[in-house]
XYZ file of C-alpha atoms in Angstrom:
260
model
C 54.833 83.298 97.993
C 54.049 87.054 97.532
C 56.965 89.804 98.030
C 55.113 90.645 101.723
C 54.569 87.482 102.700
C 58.998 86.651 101.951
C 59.377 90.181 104.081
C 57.622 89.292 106.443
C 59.531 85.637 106.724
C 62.411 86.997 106.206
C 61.770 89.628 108.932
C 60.776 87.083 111.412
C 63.733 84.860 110.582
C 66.256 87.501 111.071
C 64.383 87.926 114.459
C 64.431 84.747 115.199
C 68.368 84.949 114.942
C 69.033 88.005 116.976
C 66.639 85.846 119.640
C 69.585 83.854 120.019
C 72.230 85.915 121.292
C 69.418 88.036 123.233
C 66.773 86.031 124.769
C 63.276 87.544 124.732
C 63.679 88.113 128.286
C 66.372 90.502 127.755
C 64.742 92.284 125.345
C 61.968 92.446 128.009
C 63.955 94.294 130.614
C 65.703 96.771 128.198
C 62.187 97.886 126.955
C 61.151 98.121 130.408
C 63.810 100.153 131.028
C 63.712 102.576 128.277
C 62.121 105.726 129.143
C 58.441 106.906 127.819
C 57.514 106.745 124.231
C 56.806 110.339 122.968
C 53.586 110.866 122.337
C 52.993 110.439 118.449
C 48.575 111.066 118.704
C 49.734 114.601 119.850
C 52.930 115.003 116.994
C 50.078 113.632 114.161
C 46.510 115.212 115.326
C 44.853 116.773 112.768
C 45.664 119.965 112.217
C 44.986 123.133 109.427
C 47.718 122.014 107.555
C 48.750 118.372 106.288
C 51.496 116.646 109.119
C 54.664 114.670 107.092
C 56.228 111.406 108.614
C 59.834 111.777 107.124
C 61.210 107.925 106.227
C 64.740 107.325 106.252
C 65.247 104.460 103.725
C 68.225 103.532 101.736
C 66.681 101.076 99.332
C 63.244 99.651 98.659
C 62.299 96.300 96.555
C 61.044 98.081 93.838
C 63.075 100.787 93.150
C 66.722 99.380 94.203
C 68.815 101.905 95.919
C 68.095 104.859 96.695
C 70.788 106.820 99.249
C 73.677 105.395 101.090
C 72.468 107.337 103.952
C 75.522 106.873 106.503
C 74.274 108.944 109.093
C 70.914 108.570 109.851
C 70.659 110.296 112.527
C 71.651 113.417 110.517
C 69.275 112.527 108.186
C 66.550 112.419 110.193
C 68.188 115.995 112.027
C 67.338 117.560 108.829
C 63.992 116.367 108.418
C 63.138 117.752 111.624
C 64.126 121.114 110.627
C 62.220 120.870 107.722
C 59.245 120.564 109.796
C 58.375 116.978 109.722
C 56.272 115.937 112.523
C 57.380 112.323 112.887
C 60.205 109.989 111.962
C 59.899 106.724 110.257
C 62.849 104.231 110.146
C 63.041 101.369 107.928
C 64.762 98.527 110.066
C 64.323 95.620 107.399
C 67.657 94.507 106.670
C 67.855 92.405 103.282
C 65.812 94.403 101.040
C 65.289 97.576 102.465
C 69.310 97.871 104.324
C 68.212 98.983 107.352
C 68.801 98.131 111.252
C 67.425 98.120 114.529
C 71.081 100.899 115.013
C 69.504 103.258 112.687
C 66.666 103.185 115.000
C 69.201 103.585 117.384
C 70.794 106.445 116.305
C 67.886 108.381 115.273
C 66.203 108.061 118.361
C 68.935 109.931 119.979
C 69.409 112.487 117.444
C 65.776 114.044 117.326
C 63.218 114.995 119.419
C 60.303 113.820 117.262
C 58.457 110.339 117.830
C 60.244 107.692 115.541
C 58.772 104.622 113.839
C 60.001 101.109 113.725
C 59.100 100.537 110.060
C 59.170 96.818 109.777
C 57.852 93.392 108.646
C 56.742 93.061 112.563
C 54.795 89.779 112.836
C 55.870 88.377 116.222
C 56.154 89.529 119.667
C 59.653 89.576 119.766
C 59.909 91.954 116.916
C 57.557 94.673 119.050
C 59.245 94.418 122.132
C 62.691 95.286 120.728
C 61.448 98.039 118.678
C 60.693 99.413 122.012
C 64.058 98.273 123.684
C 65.622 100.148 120.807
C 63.555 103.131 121.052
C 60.536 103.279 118.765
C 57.893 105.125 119.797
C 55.134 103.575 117.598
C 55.577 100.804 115.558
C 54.224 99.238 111.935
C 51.717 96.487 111.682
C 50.404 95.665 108.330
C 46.939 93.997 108.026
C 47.461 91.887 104.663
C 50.525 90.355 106.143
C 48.665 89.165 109.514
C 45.926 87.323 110.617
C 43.241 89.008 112.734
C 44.025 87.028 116.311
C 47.887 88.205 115.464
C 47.134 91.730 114.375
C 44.680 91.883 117.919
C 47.925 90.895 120.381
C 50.624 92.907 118.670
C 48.437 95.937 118.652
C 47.541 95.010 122.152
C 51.492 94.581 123.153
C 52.575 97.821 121.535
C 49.989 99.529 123.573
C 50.761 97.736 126.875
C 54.172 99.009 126.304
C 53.174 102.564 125.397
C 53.343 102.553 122.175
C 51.337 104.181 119.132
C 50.349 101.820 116.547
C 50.707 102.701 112.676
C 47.985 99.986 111.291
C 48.875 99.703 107.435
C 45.780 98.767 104.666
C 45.505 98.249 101.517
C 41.421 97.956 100.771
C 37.960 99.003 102.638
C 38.618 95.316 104.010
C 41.608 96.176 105.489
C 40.597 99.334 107.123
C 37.494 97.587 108.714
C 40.055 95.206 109.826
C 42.249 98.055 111.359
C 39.016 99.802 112.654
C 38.156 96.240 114.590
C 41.323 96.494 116.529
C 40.351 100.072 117.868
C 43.345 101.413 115.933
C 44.250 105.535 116.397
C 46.570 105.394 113.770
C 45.293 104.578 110.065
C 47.123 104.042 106.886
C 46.414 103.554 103.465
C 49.168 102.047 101.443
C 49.364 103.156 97.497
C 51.661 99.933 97.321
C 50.031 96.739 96.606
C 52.477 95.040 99.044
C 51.873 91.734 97.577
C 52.481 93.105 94.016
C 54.343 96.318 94.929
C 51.870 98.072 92.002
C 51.119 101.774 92.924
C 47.420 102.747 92.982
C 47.818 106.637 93.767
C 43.463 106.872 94.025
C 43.737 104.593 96.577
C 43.816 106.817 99.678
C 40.567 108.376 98.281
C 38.693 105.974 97.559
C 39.452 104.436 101.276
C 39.148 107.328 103.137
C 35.785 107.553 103.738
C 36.125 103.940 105.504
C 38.273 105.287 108.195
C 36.305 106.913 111.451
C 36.666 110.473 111.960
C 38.441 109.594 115.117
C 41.328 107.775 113.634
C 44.308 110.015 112.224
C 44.248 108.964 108.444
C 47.654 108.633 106.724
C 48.454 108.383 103.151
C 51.494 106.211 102.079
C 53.939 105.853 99.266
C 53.539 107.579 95.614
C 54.997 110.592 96.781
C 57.416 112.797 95.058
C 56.650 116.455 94.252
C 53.746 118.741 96.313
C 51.565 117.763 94.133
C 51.124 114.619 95.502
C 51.026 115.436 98.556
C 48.692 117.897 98.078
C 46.419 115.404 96.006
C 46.345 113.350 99.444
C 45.744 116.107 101.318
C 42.513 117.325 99.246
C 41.544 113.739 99.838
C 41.393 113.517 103.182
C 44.848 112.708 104.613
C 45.870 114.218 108.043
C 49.685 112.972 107.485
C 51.466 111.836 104.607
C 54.177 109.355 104.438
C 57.423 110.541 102.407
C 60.208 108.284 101.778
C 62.378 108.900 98.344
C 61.727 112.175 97.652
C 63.413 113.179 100.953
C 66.819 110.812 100.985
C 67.065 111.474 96.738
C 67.383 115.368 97.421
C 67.496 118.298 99.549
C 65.549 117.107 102.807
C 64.646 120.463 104.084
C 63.791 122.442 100.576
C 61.957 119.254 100.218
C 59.814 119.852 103.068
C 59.323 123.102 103.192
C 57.906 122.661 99.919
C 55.347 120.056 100.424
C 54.541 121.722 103.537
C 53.635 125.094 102.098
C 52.070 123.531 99.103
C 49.290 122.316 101.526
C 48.908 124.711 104.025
């Protein structure tokens, strides 16, 4: 089994668990009840200068921990006043030690649109992202089949959601493209190998429409790099450790004005 495929189990599994003390139903009617995602197509539109999605993440599979992070929604306070434009949450618990309360808390703490950042693979898994918050949510085409990536991306909309849809290859992004998805990534991560490929957002690019915002992911940890997506073609760029492993607003305000 490949490292994204025992997320992704393991993700489901630990779904499948909290499905037991809160019946999908539930989780129905507190999504229902949640007010109106913000709108993340206006926070990441293309713009003169590149747009950052600030990740809070405490650990990650290949690089072990990274930041104890015990208030995330302070963390993700400071990456708004660095300027991010969009808040990503890692909610994986085993590998990644996040939760669904992170989510949570950030939510309430910002006013920027937050991402569930997940091994999503089930219905179940959508719908409480938006009971807990979320305001657009992470599906990753290598770890889903077409029909399933189709009806989440469906369901997140239904619920008024934006849709992050993760690739890895020109495959991948025809795949995302097929759904009608807003929201592209490109993944430097080999999630089945967790191997960083840092040309990989170029050599992609060109595969995503013009009408899609295109967002470069992982490999990112001085301007240069973001920059380097930027001159590619990136309208947003994912940051994760560079932000919780030092100052979070120098951080940004350096990436930021790197680009402009």
């Amino acid at each position: 089994m490949s490292l994204l495929a025992d997320l992704t189990a393991g993700a489901v599994h630990d779904a499948e668990t909290r499905a037991e003390s809160e019946p999908l139903a539930q989780v129905e009617r507190r999504a229902l009840a949640q007010t109106p995602a913000r709108d993340v197509l206006a926070a990441l539109a293309p713009a003169d200068r590149v747009k950052i999605i600030a990740e809070v993440k405490r650990a990650s599979p290949s690089r072990g921990d990274l930041a104890s992070i015990p208030d995330p929604a302070l963390q993700a306070s400071l990456y708004q006043r660095g300027g991010a434009s969009a808040i990503s949450v890692l909610t994986e618990g085993r590998r990644f030690k996040g939760s669904l309360a992170d989510l949570e808390a950030v939510k309430a703490g910002v006013d920027l649109p937050v991402l569930r950042k997940d091994f999503l693979a089930t219905r179940y898994q959508v719908i409480e992202a938006r009971a807990a918050g979320a305001d657009f949510v992470l599906l990753i085409v290598a770890a889903l089949d077409q029909p399933t990536l189709v009806e989440l991306h469906t369901l997140a909309l239904e619920l008024g959601m934006g849709v992050l849809v993760e690739a890895h290859s020109a495959e991948e992004v025809q795949r995302a493209v097929d759904v009608g998805a807003a929201i592209i990534g490109v993944n430097a991560r080999d999630l089945t190998t967790f191997e960083l490929d840092r040309d990989l957002f170029g050599r992609v690019a060109d595969s995503i429409p013009s009408s899609a915002i295109k967002v470069a992911e992982s490999a990112v940890l001085v301007p240069a790099d973001v920059a380097h997506y930027r001159s590619a073609g990136a309208d947003v760029v994912l940051v994760g450790e560079a932000l919780v492993t030092g100052d979070p607003v120098a951080t940004l305000h350096t990436f930021l004005g790197d680009t402009s």
